[in-house]
Amino acid sequence: MLKRAFLGLLALSLSLVGVQVLAAAPASAAPRVVYYDASRAGEFATNFAQAAQIWNSSVTNVRLQAGSPATVVIYVDNGWPRAYVTGLGSGRIYMGRQAVDQGYNRTRIATHEWGHILGLPDNRTGRCSDLMSGSSAPVSCANATPSPAEAARVNSLFAGSAAPVEARAYVWR
């Protein structure tokens, strides 16, 4: 309290004699932007936009944004949903209609596949609260929000404080 008062008086007296005092704002790292192209996602493009927004509201060190140059391209086909990760924040996602046809929630699938691109592996706990549990959770599960632990892991990866992500393929099954 006394120190703050002293610093305030010092700043006031210096300003009276014409010395400008600027307070330094704490430096904060800007989030890494991962650009994606969902133009090939067909009827699921909206789900991937929703999933990107869910991740953007859950983490601080990365932002998913439609645009160019895209390091992530999203496709649709009739197989199982899957992600081919080529590095942290890059790869291809296939929204396979097979899981949707079996009743799995579209946005949960999209958010889960984004999780792979963001460095998360499958975690087959069977719990609906774990986004990365994927198809091990009941078909009725509609939770598309990463758990606090999943969000923390993504923040850690994009802060550079975790082991690097290696190229890998993940299939929703």
PDB file of C-alpha atoms in Angstrom:
ATOM      1  CA  MET A   1       0.000   0.000   0.000  1.00  0.00           C
ATOM      2  CA  LEU A   2       2.782   2.415   0.964  1.00  0.00           C
ATOM      3  CA  LYS A   3       4.808   1.388  -2.085  1.00  0.00           C
ATOM      4  CA  ARG A   4       1.845   2.031  -4.401  1.00  0.00           C
ATOM      5  CA  ALA A   5       1.314   5.494  -2.895  1.00  0.00           C
ATOM      6  CA  PHE A   6       5.012   6.313  -3.299  1.00  0.00           C
ATOM      7  CA  LEU A   7       5.013   5.230  -6.941  1.00  0.00           C
ATOM      8  CA  GLY A   8       1.890   7.277  -7.598  1.00  0.00           C
ATOM      9  CA  LEU A   9       3.479  10.384  -6.083  1.00  0.00           C
ATOM     10  CA  LEU A  10       6.681   9.792  -8.037  1.00  0.00           C
ATOM     11  CA  ALA A  11       4.749   9.525 -11.307  1.00  0.00           C
ATOM     12  CA  LEU A  12       2.786  12.692 -10.476  1.00  0.00           C
ATOM     13  CA  SER A  13       5.926  14.705  -9.630  1.00  0.00           C
ATOM     14  CA  LEU A  14       7.733  13.522 -12.757  1.00  0.00           C
ATOM     15  CA  SER A  15       4.743  14.479 -14.900  1.00  0.00           C
ATOM     16  CA  LEU A  16       4.743  17.964 -13.347  1.00  0.00           C
ATOM     17  CA  VAL A  17       8.315  18.518 -14.536  1.00  0.00           C
ATOM     18  CA  GLY A  18       7.517  17.210 -18.015  1.00  0.00           C
ATOM     19  CA  VAL A  19       8.689  13.613 -17.800  1.00  0.00           C
ATOM     20  CA  GLN A  20       6.229  11.189 -19.279  1.00  0.00           C
ATOM     21  CA  VAL A  21       5.808   7.916 -17.393  1.00  0.00           C
ATOM     22  CA  LEU A  22       4.324   4.958 -19.226  1.00  0.00           C
ATOM     23  CA  ALA A  23       3.163   1.839 -17.457  1.00  0.00           C
ATOM     24  CA  ALA A  24       4.306  -1.293 -19.184  1.00  0.00           C
ATOM     25  CA  ALA A  25       1.466  -3.634 -19.974  1.00  0.00           C
ATOM     26  CA  PRO A  26       2.171  -7.261 -19.252  1.00  0.00           C
ATOM     27  CA  ALA A  27       3.133  -9.108 -22.386  1.00  0.00           C
ATOM     28  CA  SER A  28       0.697 -11.793 -23.401  1.00  0.00           C
ATOM     29  CA  ALA A  29       1.347 -14.208 -26.198  1.00  0.00           C
ATOM     30  CA  ALA A  30      -1.132 -14.076 -29.016  1.00  0.00           C
ATOM     31  CA  PRO A  31      -2.862 -17.380 -29.665  1.00  0.00           C
ATOM     32  CA  ARG A  32      -1.646 -19.378 -32.642  1.00  0.00           C
ATOM     33  CA  VAL A  33      -4.187 -19.228 -35.463  1.00  0.00           C
ATOM     34  CA  VAL A  34      -4.915 -22.493 -37.260  1.00  0.00           C
ATOM     35  CA  TYR A  35      -6.625 -21.822 -40.572  1.00  0.00           C
ATOM     36  CA  TYR A  36      -8.984 -24.408 -41.989  1.00  0.00           C
ATOM     37  CA  ASP A  37     -10.879 -25.080 -45.197  1.00  0.00           C
ATOM     38  CA  ALA A  38     -14.311 -26.672 -44.777  1.00  0.00           C
ATOM     39  CA  SER A  39     -15.413 -26.105 -48.375  1.00  0.00           C
ATOM     40  CA  ARG A  40     -15.289 -29.875 -48.960  1.00  0.00           C
ATOM     41  CA  ALA A  41     -17.183 -30.754 -45.750  1.00  0.00           C
ATOM     42  CA  GLY A  42     -20.564 -30.904 -47.496  1.00  0.00           C
ATOM     43  CA  GLU A  43     -23.561 -30.966 -45.195  1.00  0.00           C
ATOM     44  CA  PHE A  44     -21.229 -30.963 -42.167  1.00  0.00           C
ATOM     45  CA  ALA A  45     -19.553 -27.562 -42.769  1.00  0.00           C
ATOM     46  CA  THR A  46     -21.794 -25.913 -40.151  1.00  0.00           C
ATOM     47  CA  ASN A  47     -20.914 -28.605 -37.596  1.00  0.00           C
ATOM     48  CA  PHE A  48     -17.212 -27.941 -38.094  1.00  0.00           C
ATOM     49  CA  ALA A  49     -17.751 -24.192 -37.717  1.00  0.00           C
ATOM     50  CA  GLN A  50     -19.650 -24.886 -34.462  1.00  0.00           C
ATOM     51  CA  ALA A  51     -16.897 -27.244 -33.305  1.00  0.00           C
ATOM     52  CA  ALA A  52     -14.239 -24.609 -34.050  1.00  0.00           C
ATOM     53  CA  GLN A  53     -16.213 -22.103 -31.962  1.00  0.00           C
ATOM     54  CA  ILE A  54     -16.471 -24.599 -29.096  1.00  0.00           C
ATOM     55  CA  TRP A  55     -12.694 -25.058 -29.104  1.00  0.00           C
ATOM     56  CA  ASN A  56     -12.152 -21.299 -29.397  1.00  0.00           C
ATOM     57  CA  SER A  57     -14.264 -20.712 -26.299  1.00  0.00           C
ATOM     58  CA  SER A  58     -12.506 -23.532 -24.404  1.00  0.00           C
ATOM     59  CA  VAL A  59      -8.815 -22.756 -25.011  1.00  0.00           C
ATOM     60  CA  THR A  60      -6.650 -19.632 -25.087  1.00  0.00           C
ATOM     61  CA  ASN A  61      -3.427 -20.596 -26.883  1.00  0.00           C
ATOM     62  CA  VAL A  62      -4.927 -21.500 -30.260  1.00  0.00           C
ATOM     63  CA  ARG A  63      -7.709 -20.143 -32.461  1.00  0.00           C
ATOM     64  CA  LEU A  64      -9.413 -22.100 -35.221  1.00  0.00           C
ATOM     65  CA  GLN A  65     -10.386 -19.875 -38.115  1.00  0.00           C
ATOM     66  CA  ALA A  66     -11.754 -20.530 -41.576  1.00  0.00           C
ATOM     67  CA  GLY A  67      -9.361 -19.077 -44.112  1.00  0.00           C
ATOM     68  CA  SER A  68      -6.130 -19.302 -45.957  1.00  0.00           C
ATOM     69  CA  PRO A  69      -3.488 -20.590 -45.951  1.00  0.00           C
ATOM     70  CA  ALA A  70      -5.338 -23.607 -44.570  1.00  0.00           C
ATOM     71  CA  THR A  71      -3.283 -26.150 -42.658  1.00  0.00           C
ATOM     72  CA  VAL A  72      -6.405 -28.250 -42.057  1.00  0.00           C
ATOM     73  CA  VAL A  73      -8.743 -29.403 -44.817  1.00  0.00           C
ATOM     74  CA  ILE A  74     -12.064 -31.049 -43.973  1.00  0.00           C
ATOM     75  CA  TYR A  75     -13.738 -33.573 -46.266  1.00  0.00           C
ATOM     76  CA  VAL A  76     -16.882 -35.696 -46.184  1.00  0.00           C
ATOM     77  CA  ASP A  77     -17.280 -39.312 -47.300  1.00  0.00           C
ATOM     78  CA  ASN A  78     -19.276 -42.432 -46.476  1.00  0.00           C
ATOM     79  CA  GLY A  79     -16.714 -44.086 -44.164  1.00  0.00           C
ATOM     80  CA  TRP A  80     -15.979 -43.578 -40.476  1.00  0.00           C
ATOM     81  CA  PRO A  81     -14.935 -40.132 -39.242  1.00  0.00           C
ATOM     82  CA  ARG A  82     -11.163 -39.858 -39.023  1.00  0.00           C
ATOM     83  CA  ALA A  83      -8.280 -37.436 -38.737  1.00  0.00           C
ATOM     84  CA  TYR A  84      -4.881 -37.642 -40.345  1.00  0.00           C
ATOM     85  CA  VAL A  85      -2.617 -35.467 -38.231  1.00  0.00           C
ATOM     86  CA  THR A  86       0.545 -34.266 -39.961  1.00  0.00           C
ATOM     87  CA  GLY A  87       1.671 -32.031 -37.100  1.00  0.00           C
ATOM     88  CA  LEU A  88       0.287 -29.875 -34.326  1.00  0.00           C
ATOM     89  CA  GLY A  89      -2.512 -27.856 -35.927  1.00  0.00           C
ATOM     90  CA  SER A  90      -2.278 -29.484 -39.341  1.00  0.00           C
ATOM     91  CA  GLY A  91      -3.786 -32.405 -41.199  1.00  0.00           C
ATOM     92  CA  ARG A  92      -6.949 -33.676 -42.841  1.00  0.00           C
ATOM     93  CA  ILE A  93     -10.298 -34.516 -41.304  1.00  0.00           C
ATOM     94  CA  TYR A  94     -12.861 -36.785 -42.928  1.00  0.00           C
ATOM     95  CA  MET A  95     -16.404 -36.536 -41.638  1.00  0.00           C
ATOM     96  CA  GLY A  96     -17.581 -40.050 -42.402  1.00  0.00           C
ATOM     97  CA  ARG A  97     -21.325 -40.442 -42.669  1.00  0.00           C
ATOM     98  CA  GLN A  98     -21.223 -43.952 -41.187  1.00  0.00           C
ATOM     99  CA  ALA A  99     -21.103 -42.721 -37.575  1.00  0.00           C
ATOM    100  CA  VAL A 100     -23.829 -40.132 -38.227  1.00  0.00           C
ATOM    101  CA  ASP A 101     -25.989 -42.829 -39.851  1.00  0.00           C
ATOM    102  CA  GLN A 102     -25.572 -44.880 -36.656  1.00  0.00           C
ATOM    103  CA  GLY A 103     -26.870 -41.974 -34.569  1.00  0.00           C
ATOM    104  CA  TYR A 104     -23.705 -40.286 -33.257  1.00  0.00           C
ATOM    105  CA  ASN A 105     -23.966 -36.527 -32.756  1.00  0.00           C
ATOM    106  CA  ARG A 106     -22.524 -34.533 -35.666  1.00  0.00           C
ATOM    107  CA  THR A 107     -21.078 -31.677 -33.634  1.00  0.00           C
ATOM    108  CA  ARG A 108     -19.559 -34.027 -31.063  1.00  0.00           C
ATOM    109  CA  ILE A 109     -17.827 -35.909 -33.877  1.00  0.00           C
ATOM    110  CA  ALA A 110     -16.555 -32.677 -35.448  1.00  0.00           C
ATOM    111  CA  THR A 111     -15.254 -31.352 -32.119  1.00  0.00           C
ATOM    112  CA  HIS A 112     -13.642 -34.716 -31.361  1.00  0.00           C
ATOM    113  CA  GLU A 113     -11.862 -34.790 -34.742  1.00  0.00           C
ATOM    114  CA  TRP A 114     -10.674 -31.218 -34.160  1.00  0.00           C
ATOM    115  CA  GLY A 115      -9.233 -32.506 -30.880  1.00  0.00           C
ATOM    116  CA  HIS A 116      -6.910 -34.816 -32.830  1.00  0.00           C
ATOM    117  CA  ILE A 117      -5.681 -31.921 -34.973  1.00  0.00           C
ATOM    118  CA  LEU A 118      -5.049 -30.023 -31.733  1.00  0.00           C
ATOM    119  CA  GLY A 119      -2.884 -32.854 -30.416  1.00  0.00           C
ATOM    120  CA  LEU A 120      -5.232 -35.053 -28.417  1.00  0.00           C
ATOM    121  CA  PRO A 121      -5.312 -38.841 -28.795  1.00  0.00           C
ATOM    122  CA  ASP A 122      -8.360 -41.060 -28.414  1.00  0.00           C
ATOM    123  CA  ASN A 123      -9.176 -41.757 -24.784  1.00  0.00           C
ATOM    124  CA  ARG A 124     -11.722 -44.547 -24.741  1.00  0.00           C
ATOM    125  CA  THR A 125     -13.097 -44.009 -21.236  1.00  0.00           C
ATOM    126  CA  GLY A 126     -16.697 -44.530 -22.323  1.00  0.00           C
ATOM    127  CA  ARG A 127     -17.666 -41.331 -20.475  1.00  0.00           C
ATOM    128  CA  CYS A 128     -19.794 -38.770 -22.260  1.00  0.00           C
ATOM    129  CA  SER A 129     -17.986 -36.006 -20.336  1.00  0.00           C
ATOM    130  CA  ASP A 130     -14.730 -36.918 -22.114  1.00  0.00           C
ATOM    131  CA  LEU A 131     -14.869 -35.525 -25.633  1.00  0.00           C
ATOM    132  CA  MET A 132     -11.957 -37.687 -26.719  1.00  0.00           C
ATOM    133  CA  SER A 133     -13.749 -40.863 -25.605  1.00  0.00           C
ATOM    134  CA  GLY A 134     -15.306 -40.762 -29.068  1.00  0.00           C
ATOM    135  CA  SER A 135     -17.437 -43.729 -30.010  1.00  0.00           C
ATOM    136  CA  SER A 136     -16.786 -45.497 -26.692  1.00  0.00           C
ATOM    137  CA  ALA A 137     -19.361 -43.120 -25.154  1.00  0.00           C
ATOM    138  CA  PRO A 138     -23.020 -44.029 -25.715  1.00  0.00           C
ATOM    139  CA  VAL A 139     -24.513 -43.154 -29.107  1.00  0.00           C
ATOM    140  CA  SER A 140     -26.937 -40.862 -27.240  1.00  0.00           C
ATOM    141  CA  CYS A 141     -24.034 -38.688 -25.997  1.00  0.00           C
ATOM    142  CA  ALA A 142     -24.263 -35.177 -27.425  1.00  0.00           C
ATOM    143  CA  ASN A 143     -21.552 -33.512 -25.327  1.00  0.00           C
ATOM    144  CA  ALA A 144     -19.343 -31.550 -27.726  1.00  0.00           C
ATOM    145  CA  THR A 145     -17.341 -29.660 -25.116  1.00  0.00           C
ATOM    146  CA  PRO A 146     -13.815 -30.678 -24.170  1.00  0.00           C
ATOM    147  CA  SER A 147     -13.286 -31.515 -20.515  1.00  0.00           C
ATOM    148  CA  PRO A 148     -11.130 -29.119 -18.469  1.00  0.00           C
ATOM    149  CA  ALA A 149      -8.262 -31.642 -18.671  1.00  0.00           C
ATOM    150  CA  GLU A 150      -8.572 -31.867 -22.470  1.00  0.00           C
ATOM    151  CA  ALA A 151      -8.614 -28.072 -22.838  1.00  0.00           C
ATOM    152  CA  ALA A 152      -5.619 -27.750 -20.507  1.00  0.00           C
ATOM    153  CA  ARG A 153      -3.660 -30.266 -22.571  1.00  0.00           C
ATOM    154  CA  VAL A 154      -4.345 -28.331 -25.791  1.00  0.00           C
ATOM    155  CA  ASN A 155      -3.302 -25.072 -24.112  1.00  0.00           C
ATOM    156  CA  SER A 156      -0.122 -26.763 -22.918  1.00  0.00           C
ATOM    157  CA  LEU A 157       0.675 -28.124 -26.377  1.00  0.00           C
ATOM    158  CA  PHE A 158       0.181 -24.747 -28.045  1.00  0.00           C
ATOM    159  CA  ALA A 159       2.216 -23.010 -25.354  1.00  0.00           C
ATOM    160  CA  GLY A 160       5.093 -25.253 -26.365  1.00  0.00           C
ATOM    161  CA  SER A 161       5.342 -26.751 -22.893  1.00  0.00           C
ATOM    162  CA  ALA A 162       4.411 -30.316 -23.865  1.00  0.00           C
ATOM    163  CA  ALA A 163       5.989 -33.001 -26.002  1.00  0.00           C
ATOM    164  CA  PRO A 164       5.592 -32.459 -29.751  1.00  0.00           C
ATOM    165  CA  VAL A 165       2.720 -34.100 -31.596  1.00  0.00           C
ATOM    166  CA  GLU A 166       3.697 -36.773 -34.088  1.00  0.00           C
ATOM    167  CA  ALA A 167       1.930 -37.548 -37.357  1.00  0.00           C
ATOM    168  CA  ARG A 168      -0.786 -40.125 -36.808  1.00  0.00           C
ATOM    169  CA  ALA A 169      -4.139 -41.374 -38.124  1.00  0.00           C
ATOM    170  CA  TYR A 170      -7.217 -41.651 -35.873  1.00  0.00           C
ATOM    171  CA  VAL A 171     -10.446 -43.444 -36.804  1.00  0.00           C
ATOM    172  CA  TRP A 172     -13.767 -43.026 -34.936  1.00  0.00           C
ATOM    173  CA  ARG A 173     -14.547 -46.570 -33.757  1.00  0.00           C
TER     174      ARG A 173
END
